[in-house]
PDB file of C-alpha atoms and ligand atoms in Angstrom:
ATOM      1  CA  MET A   1      96.136  99.839 125.299  1.00  0.00           C
ATOM      2  CA  THR A   2      92.926  99.236 123.427  1.00  0.00           C
ATOM      3  CA  THR A   3      90.081  98.276 125.722  1.00  0.00           C
ATOM      4  CA  ALA A   4      86.931  96.371 124.784  1.00  0.00           C
ATOM      5  CA  ASP A   5      85.015  99.677 125.053  1.00  0.00           C
ATOM      6  CA  ASP A   6      87.422 101.344 122.603  1.00  0.00           C
ATOM      7  CA  ILE A   7      86.894  98.529 120.099  1.00  0.00           C
ATOM      8  CA  LYS A   8      83.127  98.771 120.501  1.00  0.00           C
ATOM      9  CA  ALA A   9      83.127 102.542 119.943  1.00  0.00           C
ATOM     10  CA  SER A  10      85.504 102.225 116.953  1.00  0.00           C
ATOM     11  CA  ALA A  11      83.425  99.437 115.437  1.00  0.00           C
ATOM     12  CA  GLU A  12      80.256 101.521 115.762  1.00  0.00           C
ATOM     13  CA  ALA A  13      81.896 104.521 114.096  1.00  0.00           C
ATOM     14  CA  LEU A  14      83.190 102.303 111.292  1.00  0.00           C
ATOM     15  CA  ALA A  15      79.841 100.537 110.866  1.00  0.00           C
ATOM     16  CA  ALA A  16      78.115 103.921 110.484  1.00  0.00           C
ATOM     17  CA  VAL A  17      80.462 104.877 107.614  1.00  0.00           C
ATOM     18  CA  LEU A  18      80.142 101.450 105.965  1.00  0.00           C
ATOM     19  CA  THR A  19      76.341 101.573 106.090  1.00  0.00           C
ATOM     20  CA  ASP A  20      76.241 104.811 104.078  1.00  0.00           C
ATOM     21  CA  MET A  21      79.076 103.853 101.721  1.00  0.00           C
ATOM     22  CA  ARG A  22      77.983 103.436  98.073  1.00  0.00           C
ATOM     23  CA  ALA A  23      81.197 103.513  96.029  1.00  0.00           C
ATOM     24  CA  GLY A  24      84.015 102.956  98.483  1.00  0.00           C
ATOM     25  CA  VAL A  25      87.640 102.136  97.837  1.00  0.00           C
ATOM     26  CA  ALA A  26      89.961 100.289 100.208  1.00  0.00           C
ATOM     27  CA  PHE A  27      93.693 100.830 100.264  1.00  0.00           C
ATOM     28  CA  THR A  28      95.613  98.137 102.127  1.00  0.00           C
ATOM     29  CA  GLY A  29      99.138  97.744 103.480  1.00  0.00           C
ATOM     30  CA  ALA A  30     101.120  95.120 105.334  1.00  0.00           C
ATOM     31  CA  GLY A  31      99.051  95.576 108.537  1.00  0.00           C
ATOM     32  CA  ILE A  32      96.048  93.708 107.085  1.00  0.00           C
ATOM     33  CA  SER A  33      98.186  90.565 106.688  1.00  0.00           C
ATOM     34  CA  THR A  34      99.989  90.446 110.052  1.00  0.00           C
ATOM     35  CA  GLU A  35      97.229  88.336 111.618  1.00  0.00           C
ATOM     36  CA  CYS A  36      97.849  85.866 108.769  1.00  0.00           C
ATOM     37  CA  GLY A  37     101.439  85.395 109.973  1.00  0.00           C
ATOM     38  CA  ILE A  38     103.171  87.717 107.478  1.00  0.00           C
ATOM     39  CA  PRO A  39     105.190  90.323 109.377  1.00  0.00           C
ATOM     40  CA  ASP A  40     104.868  93.956 108.344  1.00  0.00           C
ATOM     41  CA  PHE A  41     107.790  96.001 107.159  1.00  0.00           C
ATOM     42  CA  ARG A  42     108.672  97.448 110.519  1.00  0.00           C
ATOM     43  CA  SER A  43     108.350  94.530 112.919  1.00  0.00           C
ATOM     44  CA  PRO A  44     111.652  93.997 114.716  1.00  0.00           C
ATOM     45  CA  GLY A  45     113.521  90.967 113.416  1.00  0.00           C
ATOM     46  CA  GLY A  46     111.006  90.418 110.598  1.00  0.00           C
ATOM     47  CA  VAL A  47     112.175  88.776 107.375  1.00  0.00           C
ATOM     48  CA  TRP A  48     112.019  92.164 105.660  1.00  0.00           C
ATOM     49  CA  THR A  49     114.309  93.963 108.083  1.00  0.00           C
ATOM     50  CA  ARG A  50     117.071  91.350 108.340  1.00  0.00           C
ATOM     51  CA  ASN A  51     118.480  92.025 104.874  1.00  0.00           C
ATOM     52  CA  ARG A  52     118.805  95.248 102.979  1.00  0.00           C
ATOM     53  CA  PRO A  53     116.424  94.904 100.007  1.00  0.00           C
ATOM     54  CA  ILE A  54     118.056  94.093  96.669  1.00  0.00           C
ATOM     55  CA  ASP A  55     117.204  96.976  94.370  1.00  0.00           C
ATOM     56  CA  TYR A  56     116.293  96.592  90.730  1.00  0.00           C
ATOM     57  CA  GLN A  57     119.637  97.698  89.273  1.00  0.00           C
ATOM     58  CA  ALA A  58     121.560  95.280  91.497  1.00  0.00           C
ATOM     59  CA  PHE A  59     119.204  92.447  90.521  1.00  0.00           C
ATOM     60  CA  LEU A  60     119.775  93.116  86.819  1.00  0.00           C
ATOM     61  CA  ALA A  61     123.515  93.677  87.191  1.00  0.00           C
ATOM     62  CA  SER A  62     124.613  90.303  88.524  1.00  0.00           C
ATOM     63  CA  ARG A  63     123.655  86.661  88.383  1.00  0.00           C
ATOM     64  CA  GLU A  64     124.890  86.319  91.983  1.00  0.00           C
ATOM     65  CA  MET A  65     122.369  88.953  93.184  1.00  0.00           C
ATOM     66  CA  ARG A  66     119.616  87.157  91.285  1.00  0.00           C
ATOM     67  CA  ALA A  67     120.585  83.924  93.037  1.00  0.00           C
ATOM     68  CA  GLU A  68     120.571  85.754  96.406  1.00  0.00           C
ATOM     69  CA  ALA A  69     117.110  87.166  95.640  1.00  0.00           C
ATOM     70  CA  TRP A  70     115.791  83.669  94.931  1.00  0.00           C
ATOM     71  CA  ARG A  71     117.512  82.241  98.044  1.00  0.00           C
ATOM     72  CA  ARG A  72     115.662  84.833 100.171  1.00  0.00           C
ATOM     73  CA  ARG A  73     112.385  84.278  98.378  1.00  0.00           C
ATOM     74  CA  PHE A  74     112.415  80.522  98.920  1.00  0.00           C
ATOM     75  CA  ALA A  75     113.439  81.059 102.573  1.00  0.00           C
ATOM     76  CA  MET A  76     110.210  83.091 102.995  1.00  0.00           C
ATOM     77  CA  GLN A  77     108.014  80.505 101.311  1.00  0.00           C
ATOM     78  CA  GLU A  78     107.157  78.875 104.641  1.00  0.00           C
ATOM     79  CA  VAL A  79     105.522  82.154 105.699  1.00  0.00           C
ATOM     80  CA  PHE A  80     103.906  83.143 102.390  1.00  0.00           C
ATOM     81  CA  GLY A  81     102.938  79.634 101.325  1.00  0.00           C
ATOM     82  CA  GLU A  82     100.963  78.853 104.495  1.00  0.00           C
ATOM     83  CA  ALA A  83      99.184  82.204 104.868  1.00  0.00           C
ATOM     84  CA  GLU A  84      95.402  82.403 104.539  1.00  0.00           C
ATOM     85  CA  PRO A  85      93.174  85.492 104.343  1.00  0.00           C
ATOM     86  CA  GLY A  86      92.383  87.179 107.663  1.00  0.00           C
ATOM     87  CA  ARG A  87      89.300  88.946 108.996  1.00  0.00           C
ATOM     88  CA  GLY A  88      90.241  92.211 107.272  1.00  0.00           C
ATOM     89  CA  HIS A  89      90.548  90.480 103.872  1.00  0.00           C
ATOM     90  CA  ARG A  90      87.238  88.690 104.407  1.00  0.00           C
ATOM     91  CA  ALA A  91      85.464  91.896 105.450  1.00  0.00           C
ATOM     92  CA  LEU A  92      86.618  93.701 102.304  1.00  0.00           C
ATOM     93  CA  ALA A  93      85.653  90.761 100.063  1.00  0.00           C
ATOM     94  CA  GLN A  94      82.164  90.903 101.577  1.00  0.00           C
ATOM     95  CA  LEU A  95      81.850  94.679 101.071  1.00  0.00           C
ATOM     96  CA  LEU A  96      82.867  94.189  97.422  1.00  0.00           C
ATOM     97  CA  SER A  97      80.335  91.472  96.791  1.00  0.00           C
ATOM     98  CA  ASP A  98      77.657  93.622  98.493  1.00  0.00           C
ATOM     99  CA  GLY A  99      78.460  96.336  95.922  1.00  0.00           C
ATOM    100  CA  ARG A 100      79.429  98.892  98.578  1.00  0.00           C
ATOM    101  CA  LEU A 101      83.091  98.787  97.647  1.00  0.00           C
ATOM    102  CA  GLN A 102      84.209  99.441  94.038  1.00  0.00           C
ATOM    103  CA  GLY A 103      87.755  98.203  94.341  1.00  0.00           C
ATOM    104  CA  ILE A 104      90.794  97.473  96.463  1.00  0.00           C
ATOM    105  CA  ILE A 105      94.199  99.081  95.959  1.00  0.00           C
ATOM    106  CA  THR A 106      96.940  97.150  97.735  1.00  0.00           C
ATOM    107  CA  GLN A 107     100.608  97.653  98.487  1.00  0.00           C
ATOM    108  CA  ASN A 108     100.818  94.003  99.488  1.00  0.00           C
ATOM    109  CA  ILE A 109     102.427  91.326  97.393  1.00  0.00           C
ATOM    110  CA  ASP A 110     101.061  88.293  99.237  1.00  0.00           C
ATOM    111  CA  GLY A 111      98.070  87.425  97.040  1.00  0.00           C
ATOM    112  CA  LEU A 112      95.704  87.252 100.051  1.00  0.00           C
ATOM    113  CA  HIS A 113      93.022  89.525  98.572  1.00  0.00           C
ATOM    114  CA  GLN A 114      92.699  87.141  95.606  1.00  0.00           C
ATOM    115  CA  ALA A 115      92.658  84.208  98.026  1.00  0.00           C
ATOM    116  CA  SER A 116      89.689  85.813  99.813  1.00  0.00           C
ATOM    117  CA  GLY A 117      87.727  85.785  96.535  1.00  0.00           C
ATOM    118  CA  VAL A 118      88.388  89.274  95.151  1.00  0.00           C
ATOM    119  CA  PRO A 119      88.253  89.222  91.322  1.00  0.00           C
ATOM    120  CA  ASP A 120      91.370  90.491  89.502  1.00  0.00           C
ATOM    121  CA  GLU A 121      89.468  93.329  87.840  1.00  0.00           C
ATOM    122  CA  GLN A 122      88.539  94.828  91.220  1.00  0.00           C
ATOM    123  CA  LEU A 123      92.066  94.610  92.642  1.00  0.00           C
ATOM    124  CA  VAL A 124      94.990  96.930  91.937  1.00  0.00           C
ATOM    125  CA  GLU A 125      98.406  95.622  93.003  1.00  0.00           C
ATOM    126  CA  LEU A 126     100.741  98.608  93.205  1.00  0.00           C
ATOM    127  CA  HIS A 127     103.805  96.580  94.167  1.00  0.00           C
ATOM    128  CA  GLY A 128     103.072  93.430  92.203  1.00  0.00           C
ATOM    129  CA  ASN A 129     102.823  89.889  93.518  1.00  0.00           C
ATOM    130  CA  THR A 130     105.394  87.526  95.005  1.00  0.00           C
ATOM    131  CA  THR A 131     103.412  84.333  94.510  1.00  0.00           C
ATOM    132  CA  TYR A 132     104.608  83.907  90.906  1.00  0.00           C
ATOM    133  CA  ALA A 133     107.447  85.091  88.643  1.00  0.00           C
ATOM    134  CA  THR A 134     107.798  86.702  85.215  1.00  0.00           C
ATOM    135  CA  CYS A 135     110.528  87.161  82.601  1.00  0.00           C
ATOM    136  CA  LEU A 136     111.615  90.812  82.670  1.00  0.00           C
ATOM    137  CA  ASP A 137     112.197  90.819  78.893  1.00  0.00           C
ATOM    138  CA  CYS A 138     109.224  89.003  77.361  1.00  0.00           C
ATOM    139  CA  GLY A 139     106.759  88.798  80.272  1.00  0.00           C
ATOM    140  CA  THR A 140     106.358  84.999  80.219  1.00  0.00           C
ATOM    141  CA  ARG A 141     104.855  83.906  83.531  1.00  0.00           C
ATOM    142  CA  TYR A 142     106.474  81.154  85.640  1.00  0.00           C
ATOM    143  CA  ALA A 143     105.245  79.275  88.707  1.00  0.00           C
ATOM    144  CA  LEU A 144     107.617  79.484  91.672  1.00  0.00           C
ATOM    145  CA  ASP A 145     107.940  75.688  91.614  1.00  0.00           C
ATOM    146  CA  TRP A 146     109.324  75.898  88.059  1.00  0.00           C
ATOM    147  CA  VAL A 147     111.987  78.343  89.259  1.00  0.00           C
ATOM    148  CA  ARG A 148     112.732  76.330  92.391  1.00  0.00           C
ATOM    149  CA  GLU A 149     113.335  73.090  90.477  1.00  0.00           C
ATOM    150  CA  ARG A 150     115.980  74.825  88.385  1.00  0.00           C
ATOM    151  CA  PHE A 151     117.436  76.929  91.214  1.00  0.00           C
ATOM    152  CA  VAL A 152     117.931  74.258  93.854  1.00  0.00           C
ATOM    153  CA  PRO A 153     120.593  71.943  92.334  1.00  0.00           C
ATOM    154  CA  ARG A 154     123.327  74.609  92.031  1.00  0.00           C
ATOM    155  CA  GLU A 155     121.682  77.712  93.564  1.00  0.00           C
ATOM    156  CA  GLU A 156     121.764  79.405  90.177  1.00  0.00           C
ATOM    157  CA  ALA A 157     119.036  81.803  89.012  1.00  0.00           C
ATOM    158  CA  PRO A 158     117.366  80.325  85.909  1.00  0.00           C
ATOM    159  CA  ASP A 159     116.811  82.376  82.724  1.00  0.00           C
ATOM    160  CA  CYS A 160     113.646  82.523  80.628  1.00  0.00           C
ATOM    161  CA  ALA A 161     113.060  79.353  78.581  1.00  0.00           C
ATOM    162  CA  ALA A 162     111.518  81.428  75.771  1.00  0.00           C
ATOM    163  CA  CYS A 163     113.973  84.332  75.376  1.00  0.00           C
ATOM    164  CA  GLY A 164     116.871  83.914  77.842  1.00  0.00           C
ATOM    165  CA  GLY A 165     115.876  87.027  79.831  1.00  0.00           C
ATOM    166  CA  PRO A 166     116.131  87.340  83.628  1.00  0.00           C
ATOM    167  CA  ILE A 167     113.272  85.914  85.706  1.00  0.00           C
ATOM    168  CA  LYS A 168     112.106  87.752  88.829  1.00  0.00           C
ATOM    169  CA  THR A 169     109.188  87.473  91.251  1.00  0.00           C
ATOM    170  CA  ALA A 170     106.374  89.615  89.861  1.00  0.00           C
ATOM    171  CA  THR A 171     106.994  92.292  92.503  1.00  0.00           C
ATOM    172  CA  VAL A 172     108.046  95.908  92.062  1.00  0.00           C
ATOM    173  CA  SER A 173     111.517  96.380  93.567  1.00  0.00           C
ATOM    174  CA  PHE A 174     113.083  99.598  94.800  1.00  0.00           C
ATOM    175  CA  GLY A 175     114.392 101.350  91.699  1.00  0.00           C
ATOM    176  CA  GLN A 176     111.901  99.597  89.401  1.00  0.00           C
ATOM    177  CA  PRO A 177     109.299 101.819  87.705  1.00  0.00           C
ATOM    178  CA  MET A 178     105.808 101.706  89.190  1.00  0.00           C
ATOM    179  CA  PRO A 179     103.379  99.786  86.931  1.00  0.00           C
ATOM    180  CA  ALA A 180     101.673 102.460  84.822  1.00  0.00           C
ATOM    181  CA  ALA A 181      98.322 100.703  84.344  1.00  0.00           C
ATOM    182  CA  ALA A 182      97.989  99.963  88.072  1.00  0.00           C
ATOM    183  CA  MET A 183      98.866 103.555  88.991  1.00  0.00           C
ATOM    184  CA  ALA A 184      96.276 104.915  86.530  1.00  0.00           C
ATOM    185  CA  LYS A 185      93.574 102.583  87.799  1.00  0.00           C
ATOM    186  CA  ALA A 186      94.345 103.435  91.432  1.00  0.00           C
ATOM    187  CA  GLY A 187      94.173 107.133  90.574  1.00  0.00           C
ATOM    188  CA  ALA A 188      90.792 106.737  88.894  1.00  0.00           C
ATOM    189  CA  LEU A 189      89.369 104.723  91.812  1.00  0.00           C
ATOM    190  CA  SER A 190      90.664 107.311  94.310  1.00  0.00           C
ATOM    191  CA  ALA A 191      89.158 110.214  92.359  1.00  0.00           C
ATOM    192  CA  GLU A 192      85.702 108.649  92.143  1.00  0.00           C
ATOM    193  CA  CYS A 193      85.074 107.061  95.547  1.00  0.00           C
ATOM    194  CA  ASP A 194      82.735 108.353  98.238  1.00  0.00           C
ATOM    195  CA  VAL A 195      84.690 106.685 101.061  1.00  0.00           C
ATOM    196  CA  PHE A 196      88.409 105.859 101.095  1.00  0.00           C
ATOM    197  CA  LEU A 197      89.438 103.267 103.686  1.00  0.00           C
ATOM    198  CA  ALA A 198      93.210 103.263 104.360  1.00  0.00           C
ATOM    199  CA  ILE A 199      93.907 100.043 106.246  1.00  0.00           C
ATOM    200  CA  GLY A 200      97.148  98.799 107.803  1.00  0.00           C
ATOM    201  CA  SER A 201      99.582 101.142 106.144  1.00  0.00           C
ATOM    202  CA  SER A 202     101.951 103.589 107.785  1.00  0.00           C
ATOM    203  CA  LEU A 203     101.259 105.758 104.698  1.00  0.00           C
ATOM    204  CA  VAL A 204     104.892 106.729 104.324  1.00  0.00           C
ATOM    205  CA  VAL A 205     105.643 104.942 101.036  1.00  0.00           C
ATOM    206  CA  TRP A 206     105.124 107.266  98.080  1.00  0.00           C
ATOM    207  CA  PRO A 207     103.697 107.494  95.481  1.00  0.00           C
ATOM    208  CA  ALA A 208     101.269 104.963  96.976  1.00  0.00           C
ATOM    209  CA  ALA A 209     100.405 107.160  99.968  1.00  0.00           C
ATOM    210  CA  GLY A 210      99.315 109.909  97.570  1.00  0.00           C
ATOM    211  CA  PHE A 211      96.033 108.107  96.848  1.00  0.00           C
ATOM    212  CA  PRO A 212      94.358 108.842 100.216  1.00  0.00           C
ATOM    213  CA  VAL A 213      95.335 112.495  99.809  1.00  0.00           C
ATOM    214  CA  GLN A 214      93.878 112.549  96.299  1.00  0.00           C
ATOM    215  CA  ALA A 215      90.620 110.923  97.440  1.00  0.00           C
ATOM    216  CA  LYS A 216      90.211 113.354 100.313  1.00  0.00           C
ATOM    217  CA  ARG A 217      90.826 116.344  98.026  1.00  0.00           C
ATOM    218  CA  ALA A 218      88.188 115.023  95.624  1.00  0.00           C
ATOM    219  CA  GLY A 219      85.632 115.030  98.454  1.00  0.00           C
ATOM    220  CA  ALA A 220      85.734 111.469  99.808  1.00  0.00           C
ATOM    221  CA  THR A 221      85.375 110.627 103.482  1.00  0.00           C
ATOM    222  CA  LEU A 222      88.831 109.430 104.553  1.00  0.00           C
ATOM    223  CA  VAL A 223      88.944 106.640 107.145  1.00  0.00           C
ATOM    224  CA  ILE A 224      92.294 105.423 108.521  1.00  0.00           C
ATOM    225  CA  ILE A 225      92.513 102.129 110.411  1.00  0.00           C
ATOM    226  CA  ASN A 226      95.960 101.374 111.826  1.00  0.00           C
ATOM    227  CA  ARG A 227      97.208 100.458 115.270  1.00  0.00           C
ATOM    228  CA  GLU A 228      99.808 103.213 115.207  1.00  0.00           C
ATOM    229  CA  PRO A 229      99.456 106.847 114.152  1.00  0.00           C
ATOM    230  CA  THR A 230     100.090 107.455 110.428  1.00  0.00           C
ATOM    231  CA  GLU A 231     101.394 110.367 108.407  1.00  0.00           C
ATOM    232  CA  LEU A 232      97.869 111.288 107.299  1.00  0.00           C
ATOM    233  CA  ASP A 233      95.848 111.070 110.542  1.00  0.00           C
ATOM    234  CA  ALA A 234      95.529 114.862 110.642  1.00  0.00           C
ATOM    235  CA  ILE A 235      93.508 115.032 107.395  1.00  0.00           C
ATOM    236  CA  ALA A 236      91.268 112.005 108.028  1.00  0.00           C
ATOM    237  CA  ASN A 237      87.557 112.203 108.867  1.00  0.00           C
ATOM    238  CA  LEU A 238      87.773 109.117 111.071  1.00  0.00           C
ATOM    239  CA  VAL A 239      90.930 107.623 112.601  1.00  0.00           C
ATOM    240  CA  ILE A 240      90.792 104.237 114.307  1.00  0.00           C
ATOM    241  CA  HIS A 241      93.886 103.114 116.205  1.00  0.00           C
ATOM    242  CA  ALA A 242      93.039  99.468 116.741  1.00  0.00           C
ATOM    243  CA  ASP A 243      93.608  95.962 115.488  1.00  0.00           C
ATOM    244  CA  ILE A 244      92.198  95.611 111.949  1.00  0.00           C
ATOM    245  CA  GLY A 245      90.785  92.113 112.339  1.00  0.00           C
ATOM    246  CA  GLU A 246      89.142  92.932 115.657  1.00  0.00           C
ATOM    247  CA  VAL A 247      87.509  96.144 114.521  1.00  0.00           C
ATOM    248  CA  PHE A 248      86.163  94.691 111.248  1.00  0.00           C
ATOM    249  CA  ALA A 249      84.915  91.570 113.021  1.00  0.00           C
ATOM    250  CA  ALA A 250      83.007  93.781 115.472  1.00  0.00           C
ATOM    251  CA  ALA A 251      81.738  96.231 112.811  1.00  0.00           C
ATOM    252  CA  LEU A 252      80.493  93.570 110.374  1.00  0.00           C
ATOM    253  CA  ARG A 253      79.773  90.834 112.936  1.00  0.00           C
ATOM    254  CA  LEU A 254      82.040  88.392 111.096  1.00  0.00           C
TER     255      LEU A 254
HETATM  256  P1  NAD V   1     104.269  99.269 106.905  1.00  0.00           P
HETATM  257  O1  NAD V   1     105.034  98.151 107.530  1.00  0.00           O
HETATM  258  O2  NAD V   1     104.948 100.534 106.595  1.00  0.00           O
HETATM  259  O3  NAD V   1     103.015  99.612 107.803  1.00  0.00           O
HETATM  260  C1  NAD V   1     102.175  98.637 108.306  1.00  0.00           C
HETATM  261  C2  NAD V   1     101.341  99.318 109.380  1.00  0.00           C
HETATM  262  O4  NAD V   1     100.361  98.386 109.821  1.00  0.00           O
HETATM  263  C3  NAD V   1     102.157  99.741 110.613  1.00  0.00           C
HETATM  264  O5  NAD V   1     101.948 101.109 110.851  1.00  0.00           O
HETATM  265  C4  NAD V   1     101.575  98.862 111.749  1.00  0.00           C
HETATM  266  O6  NAD V   1     101.462  99.582 112.961  1.00  0.00           O
HETATM  267  C5  NAD V   1     100.220  98.489 111.220  1.00  0.00           C
HETATM  268  N1  NAD V   1      99.715  97.190 111.676  1.00  0.00           N
HETATM  269  C6  NAD V   1     100.357  95.993 111.660  1.00  0.00           C
HETATM  270  N2  NAD V   1      99.534  95.017 112.067  1.00  0.00           N
HETATM  271  C7  NAD V   1      98.339  95.597 112.364  1.00  0.00           C
HETATM  272  C8  NAD V   1      97.085  95.103 112.840  1.00  0.00           C
HETATM  273  N3  NAD V   1      96.885  93.803 113.084  1.00  0.00           N
HETATM  274  N4  NAD V   1      96.085  95.989 113.039  1.00  0.00           N
HETATM  275  C9  NAD V   1      96.274  97.325 112.811  1.00  0.00           C
HETATM  276  N5  NAD V   1      97.430  97.835 112.343  1.00  0.00           N
HETATM  277  C10 NAD V   1      98.455  96.987 112.115  1.00  0.00           C
HETATM  278  O7  NAD V   1     103.586  98.645 105.643  1.00  0.00           O
HETATM  279  P2  NAD V   1     103.179  99.367 104.320  1.00  0.00           P
HETATM  280  O8  NAD V   1     102.842 100.806 104.570  1.00  0.00           O
HETATM  281  O9  NAD V   1     102.171  98.502 103.721  1.00  0.00           O
HETATM  282  O10 NAD V   1     104.532  99.404 103.462  1.00  0.00           O
HETATM  283  C11 NAD V   1     105.483  98.393 103.480  1.00  0.00           C
HETATM  284  C12 NAD V   1     105.899  97.965 102.086  1.00  0.00           C
HETATM  285  O11 NAD V   1     106.479  96.669 102.172  1.00  0.00           O
HETATM  286  C13 NAD V   1     104.739  97.835 101.153  1.00  0.00           C
HETATM  287  O12 NAD V   1     104.991  98.649 100.087  1.00  0.00           O
HETATM  288  C14 NAD V   1     104.671  96.372 100.716  1.00  0.00           C
HETATM  289  O13 NAD V   1     104.923  96.280  99.337  1.00  0.00           O
HETATM  290  C15 NAD V   1     105.789  95.691 101.411  1.00  0.00           C
HETATM  291  N6  NAD V   1     105.336  94.610 102.331  1.00  0.00           N
HETATM  292  C16 NAD V   1     104.338  93.746 101.940  1.00  0.00           C
HETATM  293  C17 NAD V   1     103.889  92.739 102.803  1.00  0.00           C
HETATM  294  C18 NAD V   1     102.779  91.812 102.368  1.00  0.00           C
HETATM  295  O14 NAD V   1     102.572  91.629 101.177  1.00  0.00           O
HETATM  296  N7  NAD V   1     102.004  91.238 103.298  1.00  0.00           N
HETATM  297  C19 NAD V   1     104.473  92.604 104.069  1.00  0.00           C
HETATM  298  C20 NAD V   1     105.515  93.498 104.429  1.00  0.00           C
HETATM  299  C21 NAD V   1     105.930  94.517 103.543  1.00  0.00           C
HETATM  300 ZN1   ZN V   2     111.521  85.844  78.319  1.00  0.00          ZN
END
C-alpha cells in the first residue's frame, strides 16, 4: 500500500531530479495511460488479454484474419476514442515545453502524447499508432472512419484504393520489423540524455527495454516510475513504486 507519506517522499525525490535535469528523455509504456481508461497489457480481463494477438504473418496471409483484426480494432474504439491525456502525459508535455526534456520515446499506440501537445518531432513511437491506418504496400494513410465505412456492410477488410495492397492500423505487430528510423532516433536520444525517465513499463518487451540500459551505460541518471517492480529496478538510480499520475501531480504541483 502506498501511503500519503510515501507519495510525498517519492514526489520530493522526483522533483529533485527534475529540477537538475537539462536534457532528459522519457520512455513511456501502457502504465501512463491506465488512468485515461486504457488498460495495460497485463490487467486481468483487459481487451489485450482476451484474444491472442494476430501476428504480422497471419494478418498478411488471410483476408479473414484481416477482417478479424478490424473487428477487434473497432470493438476497442469506445476505449481509445474517448481517452484523453492524463496527469503523466501533461507533466511530460510541460517538461518538454520548459526545455528540460529533449524527447519522449513511447511503446504506446494510443496517440495520447500528441493529444497532450507533444510535437511529432519530439516523439518516437516504437510500436506505431492505432488511431489511423496505412497501406502496407504503398504507405497511403487512411482515417479509421474510411476503413470502417467499407468494413461494416459485409465485415470485409478493405484494400488500398491506390494500389490494392492490404490496409492495417499503423501499429507494429508481433513478427513485424521494428521501424528503423524510430529505433535509430530512440537510440540517439538514449545515448545523449542526462536523465532517463522510464514510466509505466514493465520493461520486459525487447528491444524497447534496451534503451534504459543504454542510457544508464552512457552515464545518465536512470529513474523508474512504476507501481510494480520492473526488470531493471536493480540498475536504477531512483525507483518509485507509485501511481504515475499521483506522483507527477505532487512533484510538479499540477
Ligand atoms: P505492460 O503492460 O507490460 O506494463 C505496464 C506497467 O505499468 C505494469 O508494470 C503496471 O504495473 C504499470 N502501471 C499500470 N498503471 C499504472 C499507474 N497508474 N501507475 C504506475 N504504474 C502503472 O506495458 P508495456 O511495458 O508498455 O508493454 C505492453 C505492450 O503493449 C507495449 O509494447 C504497447 O505497445 C502495448 N500496449 C499499449 C497500450 C497503449 O497504447 N496505451 C496499452 C496496452 C498495451
Ligand atoms: Zn497502397
